[in-house]
Short mmCIF file of C-alpha atoms and ligand atoms in Angstrom, two decimals:
data_model
loop_
_atom_site.label_atom_id
_atom_site.label_comp_id
_atom_site.label_asym_id
_atom_site.label_seq_id
_atom_site.Cartn_x
_atom_site.Cartn_y
_atom_site.Cartn_z
CA UNK A 149 92.44 88.97 87.51
CA UNK A 150 95.74 90.16 88.92
CA UNK A 151 95.62 90.33 92.73
CA UNK A 152 97.69 92.35 95.13
CA UNK A 153 100.31 90.63 97.30
CA UNK A 154 100.51 91.53 100.97
CA UNK A 155 103.29 90.95 103.47
CA UNK A 156 103.33 91.79 107.16
CA UNK A 157 106.63 93.41 108.12
CA UNK A 158 107.07 92.39 111.76
CA UNK A 159 107.81 95.01 114.40
CA UNK A 160 106.79 93.87 117.87
CA UNK A 161 105.38 97.22 119.07
CA UNK A 162 104.64 98.71 115.66
CA UNK A 163 106.70 100.53 113.03
CA UNK A 164 106.08 104.10 114.16
CA UNK A 165 109.16 105.44 115.92
CA UNK A 166 107.20 106.18 119.11
CA UNK A 167 104.75 103.26 118.94
CA UNK A 168 106.28 101.44 121.87
CA UNK A 169 105.30 104.34 124.15
CA UNK A 170 101.62 104.07 123.19
CA UNK A 171 99.43 102.61 125.96
CA UNK A 172 98.04 99.95 123.59
CA UNK A 173 101.41 98.73 122.28
CA UNK A 174 103.24 95.69 123.63
CA UNK A 175 100.21 94.18 125.40
CA UNK A 176 102.27 91.01 125.90
CA UNK A 177 105.65 92.70 126.21
CA UNK A 178 108.47 91.52 123.96
CA UNK A 179 107.37 87.94 123.57
CA UNK A 180 107.06 85.03 121.19
CA UNK A 181 103.32 85.08 121.96
CA UNK A 182 102.94 88.50 120.34
CA UNK A 183 104.60 87.22 117.16
CA UNK A 184 102.27 84.20 117.14
CA UNK A 185 99.23 86.44 117.57
CA UNK A 186 100.40 88.77 114.78
CA UNK A 187 101.17 85.92 112.36
CA UNK A 188 97.78 84.33 113.01
CA UNK A 189 96.02 87.64 112.52
CA UNK A 190 97.83 88.19 109.22
CA UNK A 191 96.93 84.65 108.19
CA UNK A 192 93.29 85.33 109.02
CA UNK A 193 93.56 88.24 106.59
CA UNK A 194 95.06 85.84 103.97
CA UNK A 195 98.35 87.78 103.77
CA UNK A 196 100.92 86.16 101.50
CA UNK A 197 103.69 86.29 104.06
CA UNK A 198 105.19 87.61 107.25
CA UNK A 199 108.64 89.14 106.99
CA UNK A 200 111.27 89.43 109.68
CA UNK A 201 114.23 91.81 109.29
CA UNK A 202 117.58 91.20 110.98
CA UNK A 203 120.56 93.21 112.16
CA UNK A 204 123.39 91.85 114.30
CA UNK A 205 123.82 94.86 116.56
CA UNK A 206 121.94 97.29 118.72
CA UNK A 207 121.82 100.91 117.64
CA UNK A 208 124.60 102.91 119.37
CA UNK A 209 122.33 104.65 121.86
CA UNK A 210 120.07 101.64 122.38
CA UNK A 211 117.06 103.95 122.30
CA UNK A 212 115.23 102.24 119.50
CA UNK A 213 112.40 100.01 120.56
CA UNK A 214 112.87 97.65 117.64
CA UNK A 215 116.48 96.81 118.45
CA UNK A 216 115.54 93.57 120.18
CA UNK A 217 114.88 90.72 117.83
CA UNK A 218 114.73 86.95 117.90
CA UNK A 219 117.04 85.04 115.60
CA UNK A 220 114.82 84.87 112.47
CA UNK A 221 114.98 81.18 111.55
CA UNK A 222 114.37 80.18 115.15
CA UNK A 223 111.40 82.54 115.26
CA UNK A 224 109.92 81.37 111.97
CA UNK A 225 110.37 77.68 112.84
CA UNK A 226 108.13 78.35 115.84
CA UNK A 227 105.65 80.27 113.72
CA UNK A 228 105.60 77.43 111.17
CA UNK A 229 103.90 75.34 113.82
CA UNK A 230 101.55 78.12 114.94
CA UNK A 231 100.28 78.81 111.38
CA UNK A 232 99.45 76.69 108.35
CA UNK A 233 99.25 78.82 105.21
CA UNK A 234 101.10 82.10 105.50
CA UNK A 235 104.59 82.47 103.98
CA UNK A 236 107.56 82.86 106.34
CA UNK A 237 110.33 85.17 105.10
CA UNK A 238 113.50 85.62 107.13
CA UNK A 239 116.48 87.90 106.58
CA UNK A 240 119.95 86.36 106.43
CA UNK A 241 123.05 88.33 105.58
CA UNK A 242 125.65 87.21 103.06
CA UNK A 243 128.33 89.09 104.99
CA UNK A 244 128.40 87.15 108.26
CA UNK A 245 127.16 83.69 107.28
CA UNK A 246 128.39 80.74 105.25
CA UNK A 247 126.27 79.70 102.26
CA UNK A 248 126.08 76.09 103.40
CA UNK A 249 124.48 77.13 106.71
CA UNK A 250 122.03 79.46 105.01
CA UNK A 251 121.05 76.90 102.35
CA UNK A 252 120.48 74.26 104.99
CA UNK A 253 118.46 76.48 107.35
CA UNK A 254 116.09 77.74 104.66
CA UNK A 255 115.69 74.28 103.13
CA UNK A 256 114.86 72.98 106.61
CA UNK A 257 112.32 75.76 107.15
CA UNK A 258 110.81 75.04 103.75
CA UNK A 259 110.40 71.34 104.60
CA UNK A 260 109.12 72.00 108.09
CA UNK A 261 106.55 74.57 106.92
CA UNK A 262 105.47 72.54 103.86
CA UNK A 263 106.76 75.07 101.36
CA UNK A 264 106.34 78.45 102.98
CA UNK A 265 109.94 79.69 103.38
CA UNK A 266 111.56 82.77 101.87
CA UNK A 267 115.03 84.31 102.22
CA UNK A 268 115.54 88.08 102.33
CA UNK A 269 119.11 88.50 101.05
CA UNK A 270 120.95 91.42 102.66
CA UNK A 271 124.61 92.41 102.76
CA UNK A 272 124.34 94.32 106.11
CA UNK A 273 125.39 97.92 106.32
CA UNK A 274 126.58 98.59 109.87
CA UNK A 275 130.18 98.40 111.05
CA UNK A 276 128.81 97.55 114.49
CA UNK A 277 127.70 94.21 113.08
CA UNK A 278 131.21 93.49 111.81
CA UNK A 279 132.51 94.00 115.38
CA UNK A 280 130.55 90.91 116.45
CA UNK A 281 132.35 88.72 113.93
CA UNK A 282 136.00 89.35 114.72
CA UNK A 283 136.28 92.15 112.15
CA UNK A 284 137.52 95.72 112.60
CA UNK A 285 135.48 97.06 109.71
CA UNK A 286 132.78 96.07 107.29
CA UNK A 287 133.66 95.34 103.67
CA UNK A 288 132.98 98.07 101.09
CA UNK A 289 129.69 98.24 99.19
CA UNK A 290 130.91 96.78 95.87
CA UNK A 291 132.82 93.95 97.61
CA UNK A 292 129.78 93.08 99.69
CA UNK A 293 127.63 92.75 96.60
CA UNK A 294 130.25 90.69 94.72
CA UNK A 295 130.36 88.30 97.65
CA UNK A 296 126.54 88.28 97.84
CA UNK A 297 126.32 87.29 94.20
CA UNK A 298 128.59 84.28 94.66
CA UNK A 299 126.84 83.45 97.95
CA UNK A 300 123.41 83.28 96.28
CA UNK A 301 124.73 81.13 93.43
CA UNK A 302 126.21 78.67 95.91
CA UNK A 303 122.98 78.52 97.94
CA UNK A 304 120.90 77.90 94.84
CA UNK A 305 123.35 75.23 93.71
CA UNK A 306 123.07 73.51 97.08
CA UNK A 307 119.27 73.61 96.94
CA UNK A 308 119.59 71.67 93.69
CA UNK A 309 121.79 68.97 95.25
CA UNK A 310 119.05 66.40 94.74
CA UNK A 311 116.51 65.72 92.01
CA UNK A 312 112.94 65.98 93.18
CA UNK A 313 112.54 62.22 92.90
CA UNK A 314 115.93 61.26 94.35
CA UNK A 315 114.55 59.79 97.57
CA UNK A 316 113.28 56.35 96.58
CA UNK A 317 112.87 54.69 100.00
CA UNK A 318 113.05 51.25 98.42
CA UNK A 319 112.85 49.14 101.56
CA UNK A 320 112.89 45.87 99.70
CA UNK A 321 116.07 46.49 97.73
CA UNK A 322 117.62 48.61 100.47
CA UNK A 323 118.00 51.91 98.60
CA UNK A 324 117.19 55.03 100.53
CA UNK A 325 118.09 57.38 97.72
CA UNK A 326 119.15 57.11 94.12
CA UNK A 327 122.80 58.17 94.02
CA UNK A 328 122.51 59.02 90.32
CA UNK A 329 120.10 61.79 91.30
CA UNK A 330 122.51 63.43 93.73
CA UNK A 331 124.69 66.32 92.52
CA UNK A 332 127.93 67.46 94.10
CA UNK A 333 128.43 71.20 93.88
CA UNK A 334 132.24 71.36 93.82
CA UNK A 335 132.13 75.16 93.82
CA UNK A 336 135.41 77.03 93.97
CA UNK A 337 135.17 80.79 93.73
CA UNK A 338 136.86 83.93 95.06
CA UNK A 339 134.94 83.82 98.36
CA UNK A 340 133.69 80.30 98.85
CA UNK A 341 134.72 76.74 98.35
CA UNK A 342 131.81 74.36 98.81
CA UNK A 343 131.73 70.69 97.88
CA UNK A 344 128.12 69.78 98.70
CA UNK A 345 125.74 68.08 98.51
CA UNK A 346 123.18 69.54 100.88
CA UNK A 347 122.21 67.03 103.53
CA UNK A 348 118.49 67.35 102.85
CA UNK A 349 116.19 66.34 99.98
CA UNK A 350 115.10 69.12 97.60
CA UNK A 351 112.55 71.22 99.47
CA UNK A 352 108.83 71.55 98.66
CA UNK A 353 109.22 74.83 96.77
CA UNK A 354 112.34 73.64 94.97
CA UNK A 355 113.92 76.86 96.13
CA UNK A 356 112.60 78.97 99.00
CA UNK A 357 111.47 82.38 97.65
CA UNK A 358 114.31 84.87 97.16
CA UNK A 359 113.70 88.42 98.40
CA UNK A 360 115.95 91.48 98.11
CA UNK A 361 115.76 95.14 99.09
CA UNK A 362 118.75 97.02 97.69
CA UNK A 363 118.21 100.25 95.79
CA UNK A 364 121.76 101.01 94.67
CA UNK A 365 122.82 99.92 91.21
CA UNK A 366 124.49 96.80 92.60
CA UNK A 367 121.46 96.15 94.81
CA UNK A 368 119.03 96.45 91.94
CA UNK A 369 121.13 94.18 89.76
CA UNK A 370 121.28 91.50 92.43
CA UNK A 371 117.50 91.81 92.81
CA UNK A 372 116.93 91.72 89.07
CA UNK A 373 119.05 88.61 88.61
CA UNK A 374 117.71 86.57 91.52
CA UNK A 375 114.91 88.13 93.55
CA UNK A 376 111.32 87.03 93.22
CA UNK A 377 110.14 89.70 95.66
CA UNK A 378 111.71 93.15 95.88
CA UNK A 379 111.07 95.29 98.93
CA UNK A 380 111.55 99.01 98.47
CA UNK A 381 111.05 102.39 100.08
CA UNK A 382 108.89 104.60 97.83
CA UNK A 383 106.94 107.69 98.84
CA UNK A 384 106.04 109.29 95.51
CA UNK A 385 104.04 107.61 92.77
CA UNK A 386 106.31 108.91 90.00
CA UNK A 387 109.49 107.65 91.69
CA UNK A 388 107.83 104.33 92.43
CA UNK A 389 106.83 103.92 88.78
CA UNK A 390 110.39 104.65 87.69
CA UNK A 391 111.79 102.14 90.18
CA UNK A 392 109.23 99.52 89.13
CA UNK A 393 109.98 99.91 85.43
CA UNK A 394 113.71 99.89 86.10
CA UNK A 395 113.65 96.66 88.15
CA UNK A 396 111.35 94.92 85.67
CA UNK A 397 113.53 95.83 82.69
CA UNK A 398 116.68 94.76 84.53
CA UNK A 399 114.98 91.41 85.33
CA UNK A 400 114.13 91.01 81.64
CA UNK A 401 117.74 91.75 80.71
CA UNK A 402 118.74 88.72 82.82
CA UNK A 403 116.37 86.62 80.70
CA UNK A 404 113.71 86.50 83.40
CA UNK A 405 109.96 87.02 83.11
CA UNK A 406 109.50 90.43 84.78
CA UNK A 407 106.19 89.25 86.26
CA UNK A 408 108.26 86.92 88.43
CA UNK A 409 110.06 89.82 90.12
CA UNK A 410 107.33 91.25 92.36
CA UNK A 411 107.87 94.81 93.55
CA UNK A 412 106.47 95.48 97.02
CA UNK A 413 106.96 98.94 98.52
CA UNK A 414 106.57 99.37 102.27
CA UNK A 415 103.52 101.26 103.56
CA UNK A 416 102.67 102.39 107.08
CA UNK A 417 98.87 102.59 107.16
CA UNK A 418 97.09 104.44 109.97
CA UNK A 419 93.45 103.46 109.66
CA UNK A 420 90.38 105.12 111.17
CA UNK A 421 86.67 104.52 110.90
CA UNK A 422 86.53 108.16 109.84
CA UNK A 423 89.23 110.48 108.49
CA UNK A 424 89.13 112.35 111.77
CA UNK A 425 89.70 109.14 113.74
CA UNK A 426 92.64 108.23 111.51
CA UNK A 427 94.19 111.70 112.00
CA UNK A 428 93.62 111.43 115.76
CA UNK A 429 95.30 108.01 115.83
CA UNK A 430 98.25 109.45 113.91
CA UNK A 431 98.52 112.61 116.04
CA UNK A 432 98.46 110.51 119.18
CA UNK A 433 101.51 108.65 117.92
CA UNK A 434 103.24 111.82 116.71
CA UNK A 435 102.84 113.45 120.15
CA UNK A 436 104.75 110.54 121.67
CA UNK A 437 107.94 111.29 119.68
CA UNK A 438 110.56 112.42 122.14
CA UNK A 439 112.61 115.14 120.35
CA UNK A 440 115.85 113.46 121.38
CA UNK A 441 114.64 110.12 120.06
CA UNK A 442 113.58 111.79 116.81
CA UNK A 443 116.95 113.45 116.44
CA UNK A 444 118.84 110.28 117.37
CA UNK A 445 116.88 108.28 114.80
CA UNK A 446 117.55 110.90 112.13
CA UNK A 447 121.25 110.97 113.04
CA UNK A 448 121.44 107.19 112.70
CA UNK A 449 119.64 107.20 109.37
CA UNK A 450 121.93 109.87 107.96
CA UNK A 451 125.05 108.50 109.66
CA UNK A 452 125.69 112.06 110.90
CA UNK A 453 125.66 113.21 114.52
CA UNK A 454 123.01 115.95 114.74
CA UNK A 455 122.86 116.20 118.55
CA UNK A 456 122.53 119.75 119.84
CA UNK A 457 121.20 121.09 116.54
CA UNK A 458 118.19 123.46 116.44
CA UNK A 459 115.38 121.10 115.47
CA UNK A 460 113.32 124.00 114.09
CA UNK A 461 116.08 125.05 111.72
CA UNK A 462 116.83 123.58 108.29
CA UNK A 463 118.64 120.30 107.79
CA UNK A 464 122.37 121.11 107.58
CA UNK A 465 124.23 120.52 104.33
CA UNK A 466 125.00 116.85 104.08
CA UNK A 467 127.14 115.45 101.31
CA UNK A 468 124.73 113.16 99.56
CA UNK A 469 127.53 111.24 97.84
CA UNK A 470 128.70 110.01 101.23
CA UNK A 471 125.31 108.58 102.13
CA UNK A 472 125.43 104.92 101.30
CA UNK A 473 121.85 104.10 102.01
CA UNK A 474 119.10 104.80 99.57
CA UNK A 475 116.86 105.43 102.55
CA UNK A 476 119.05 108.36 103.63
CA UNK A 477 119.51 109.85 100.18
CA UNK A 478 115.74 109.87 99.61
CA UNK A 479 115.19 111.67 102.90
CA UNK A 480 117.73 114.41 102.23
CA UNK A 481 116.37 115.00 98.73
CA UNK A 482 112.78 115.21 100.01
CA UNK A 483 113.85 117.55 102.83
CA UNK A 484 115.63 119.85 100.38
CA UNK A 485 112.80 119.83 97.86
CA UNK A 486 110.11 120.57 100.46
CA UNK A 487 112.25 122.91 102.61
CA UNK A 488 111.69 120.82 105.75
CA UNK A 489 113.05 121.65 109.19
CA UNK A 490 114.94 118.99 111.13
CA UNK A 491 111.85 118.36 113.25
CA UNK A 492 109.69 117.98 110.15
CA UNK A 493 112.15 115.51 108.66
CA UNK A 494 111.95 113.18 111.61
CA UNK A 495 108.22 113.73 112.11
CA UNK A 496 107.32 113.14 108.48
CA UNK A 497 109.94 110.70 107.24
CA UNK A 498 111.94 109.07 110.02
CA UNK A 499 108.92 107.93 112.06
CA UNK A 500 108.14 105.33 109.40
CA UNK A 501 111.81 104.56 108.58
CA UNK A 502 111.40 106.49 105.34
CA UNK A 503 108.43 104.43 104.16
CA UNK A 504 105.19 105.92 102.85
CA UNK A 505 102.59 106.77 105.47
CA UNK A 506 98.92 106.48 104.50
CA UNK A 507 96.44 107.98 106.93
CA UNK A 508 92.70 107.65 106.34
CA UNK A 509 89.65 105.44 106.17
CA UNK A 510 89.73 101.95 104.71
CA UNK A 511 88.40 103.40 101.43
CA UNK A 512 91.11 106.10 101.35
CA UNK A 513 93.81 103.53 101.96
CA UNK A 514 92.39 101.08 99.41
CA UNK A 515 92.17 103.95 96.87
CA UNK A 516 95.86 104.71 97.02
CA UNK A 517 96.94 101.06 97.20
CA UNK A 518 94.82 100.45 94.11
CA UNK A 519 96.19 103.48 92.30
CA UNK A 520 99.79 102.34 92.71
CA UNK A 521 98.90 98.70 91.99
CA UNK A 522 97.12 99.54 88.76
CA UNK A 523 99.48 102.36 87.85
CA UNK A 524 102.67 100.36 87.34
CA UNK A 525 104.19 101.16 90.72
CA UNK A 526 103.57 98.06 92.86
CA UNK A 527 102.63 94.39 92.70
CA UNK A 528 101.72 94.47 96.37
CA UNK A 529 102.81 95.94 99.67
CA UNK A 530 104.93 95.19 102.66
CA UNK A 531 102.48 96.36 105.32
CA UNK A 532 104.08 98.08 108.32
CA UNK A 533 101.42 98.71 110.97
CA UNK A 534 102.19 101.92 112.86
CA UNK A 535 101.25 100.29 116.13
CA UNK A 536 100.84 96.63 117.06
CA UNK A 537 98.56 94.82 117.42
CA UNK A 538 95.82 97.40 116.74
CA UNK A 539 97.27 98.72 113.49
CA UNK A 540 97.29 95.21 112.05
CA UNK A 541 93.80 94.30 113.27
CA UNK A 542 92.45 97.57 111.81
CA UNK A 543 94.08 96.70 108.48
CA UNK A 544 92.75 93.13 108.48
CA UNK A 545 89.26 94.07 109.62
CA UNK A 546 88.77 97.27 107.62
CA UNK A 547 91.17 97.53 104.67
CA UNK A 548 91.32 93.87 103.57
CA UNK A 549 87.50 93.62 103.14
CA UNK A 550 87.58 96.86 101.13
CA UNK A 551 90.29 95.45 98.84
CA UNK A 552 88.23 92.27 98.45
CA UNK A 553 85.11 94.23 97.52
CA UNK A 554 87.15 95.74 94.71
CA UNK A 555 88.36 92.31 93.56
CA UNK A 556 91.95 93.25 94.37
CA UNK A 557 92.73 90.67 97.02
CA UNK A 558 92.00 86.99 97.67
CA UNK A 559 89.11 85.90 99.88
CA UNK A 560 90.77 82.58 100.75
CA UNK A 561 94.12 80.91 100.15
CA UNK A 562 93.93 78.88 96.96
CA UNK A 563 97.35 77.24 97.18
CA UNK A 564 99.39 76.08 100.10
CA UNK A 565 102.97 77.17 99.37
CA UNK A 566 104.34 80.71 99.37
CA UNK A 567 105.22 80.21 95.70
CA UNK A 568 101.59 79.40 94.96
CA UNK A 569 100.35 82.45 96.91
CA UNK A 570 102.69 84.67 94.93
CA UNK A 571 101.94 83.04 91.58
CA UNK A 572 105.59 82.12 91.04
CA UNK A 573 106.74 79.02 89.15
CA UNK A 574 108.60 76.23 90.93
CA UNK A 575 112.22 76.33 89.67
CA UNK A 576 113.29 73.42 87.55
CA UNK A 577 116.36 71.65 88.87
CA UNK A 578 118.73 72.53 86.05
CA UNK A 579 121.44 70.30 87.48
CA UNK A 580 119.27 67.23 87.15
CA UNK A 581 119.12 67.72 83.37
CA UNK A 582 122.87 68.10 83.16
C1 FMN B 835 111.86 96.73 103.58
C2 FMN B 835 113.34 96.65 103.79
C3 FMN B 835 113.85 95.73 104.69
C4 FMN B 835 115.21 95.62 104.92
N1 FMN B 835 115.66 94.72 105.83
C5 FMN B 835 116.98 94.67 106.13
C6 FMN B 835 117.45 93.81 107.15
O1 FMN B 835 116.69 93.09 107.75
N2 FMN B 835 118.78 93.80 107.41
C7 FMN B 835 119.67 94.59 106.75
O2 FMN B 835 120.85 94.52 107.05
N3 FMN B 835 119.24 95.42 105.77
C8 FMN B 835 117.92 95.49 105.46
N4 FMN B 835 117.47 96.36 104.50
C9 FMN B 835 118.47 97.15 103.78
C10 FMN B 835 118.71 96.64 102.37
O3 FMN B 835 118.77 95.25 102.28
C11 FMN B 835 119.99 97.21 101.78
O4 FMN B 835 121.10 96.71 102.46
C12 FMN B 835 120.03 98.70 101.87
O5 FMN B 835 118.86 99.22 101.22
C13 FMN B 835 121.30 99.21 101.24
O6 FMN B 835 121.48 98.63 99.98
P1 FMN B 835 121.70 99.49 98.71
O7 FMN B 835 122.97 100.23 98.95
O8 FMN B 835 121.77 98.53 97.55
O9 FMN B 835 120.51 100.40 98.61
C14 FMN B 835 116.11 96.47 104.24
C15 FMN B 835 115.61 97.41 103.33
C16 FMN B 835 114.24 97.50 103.10
C17 FMN B 835 113.72 98.50 102.12
#
């Protein structure tokens, strides 16, 4: 039977915009210990993976609680020791890295975690990030994706530098590796020139899992060609089904098995032992939204300064064509369709970074997760607890058992690598057959 995949999207205090102000959030402050506790809790719930996002800049006003972040590979290397089964997915941008570094880091993480590494490929969207890399501006959207494409090809080529059986360790004859099973890359392209080989044996998964989250045409094509997990923001079942079908058919057009491109929308669950308790938990968070913080977060999302605007008036006309992010376009369209005020936009959409909010009992939440899963809209979910750690423990203790009762989720890990959890094949080293 097909089972749902679950990822924990890390946010130290929780994903709700105002979570950090909640008395129960940040019990350990911003600390490595809280990440360890969260990863172990997710592993207790048999989640497929934890996922860490990454941006190389603070938001302009510094008001966002989730601006602070550890460097992802450093963080996940620590978590590899603190856990034993759960997958470890880190974000690395193709805009401010070199492919050799990225290939080496993820191969190292894959070895050190015994096959649990994944790479979330992003192109980065903020000019503020470019300012930290000696640049005056960030490259345009199409250029970023062209570079990303070449970047991923180089990384995959480097991961195939060695045949799986290249390390012979023949102490008697004095051969550490079999040189015939080593492959130079000798890549020369518009953006990169990389000789290779990678200075590590092929890693346990062959290739760490590739993850992508773009929703533009270029983004979806990159995902369809390479990604094994696709994160996405989807609030409506119909839209989610369209996105799902689109990504799967694009994957097929690249000659891939669409079942190997897993679509995982984000969800922010707010769980209660009763519907009333869930609503109360949600309202408690909503009351903590400072109007200025709500407005600032909306301004950032839309890339438009809305300070001083009447929050109880309608959203001003914003040229949708100028909004680069799919997150922003979706918000404006929803606001227009539902006639939302500015306050309603940030209260209903921005608080969860545009992701779907599900408020209810474990059965309510399992119902909707099941509906999307069985209705051609999702292969699993990137779970974004509203508040940490309680939102995650509620999910693990209440929702996971409900999913198990329905036969929708594993009761124990059967495999040991992230690839095995996700039911994805280990890539053949095509260069070794060459
Ligand atoms: C769940 C999720 C996580 C993301 N994580 C990151 C991230 O860590 N860093 C980043 O720069 N962009 C991140 N993004 C943004 C996307 O990778 C992508 O850049 C953005 O959606 C714009 O791409 P598009 O124009 O193809 O839609 C994330 C998006 C989603 C939905």
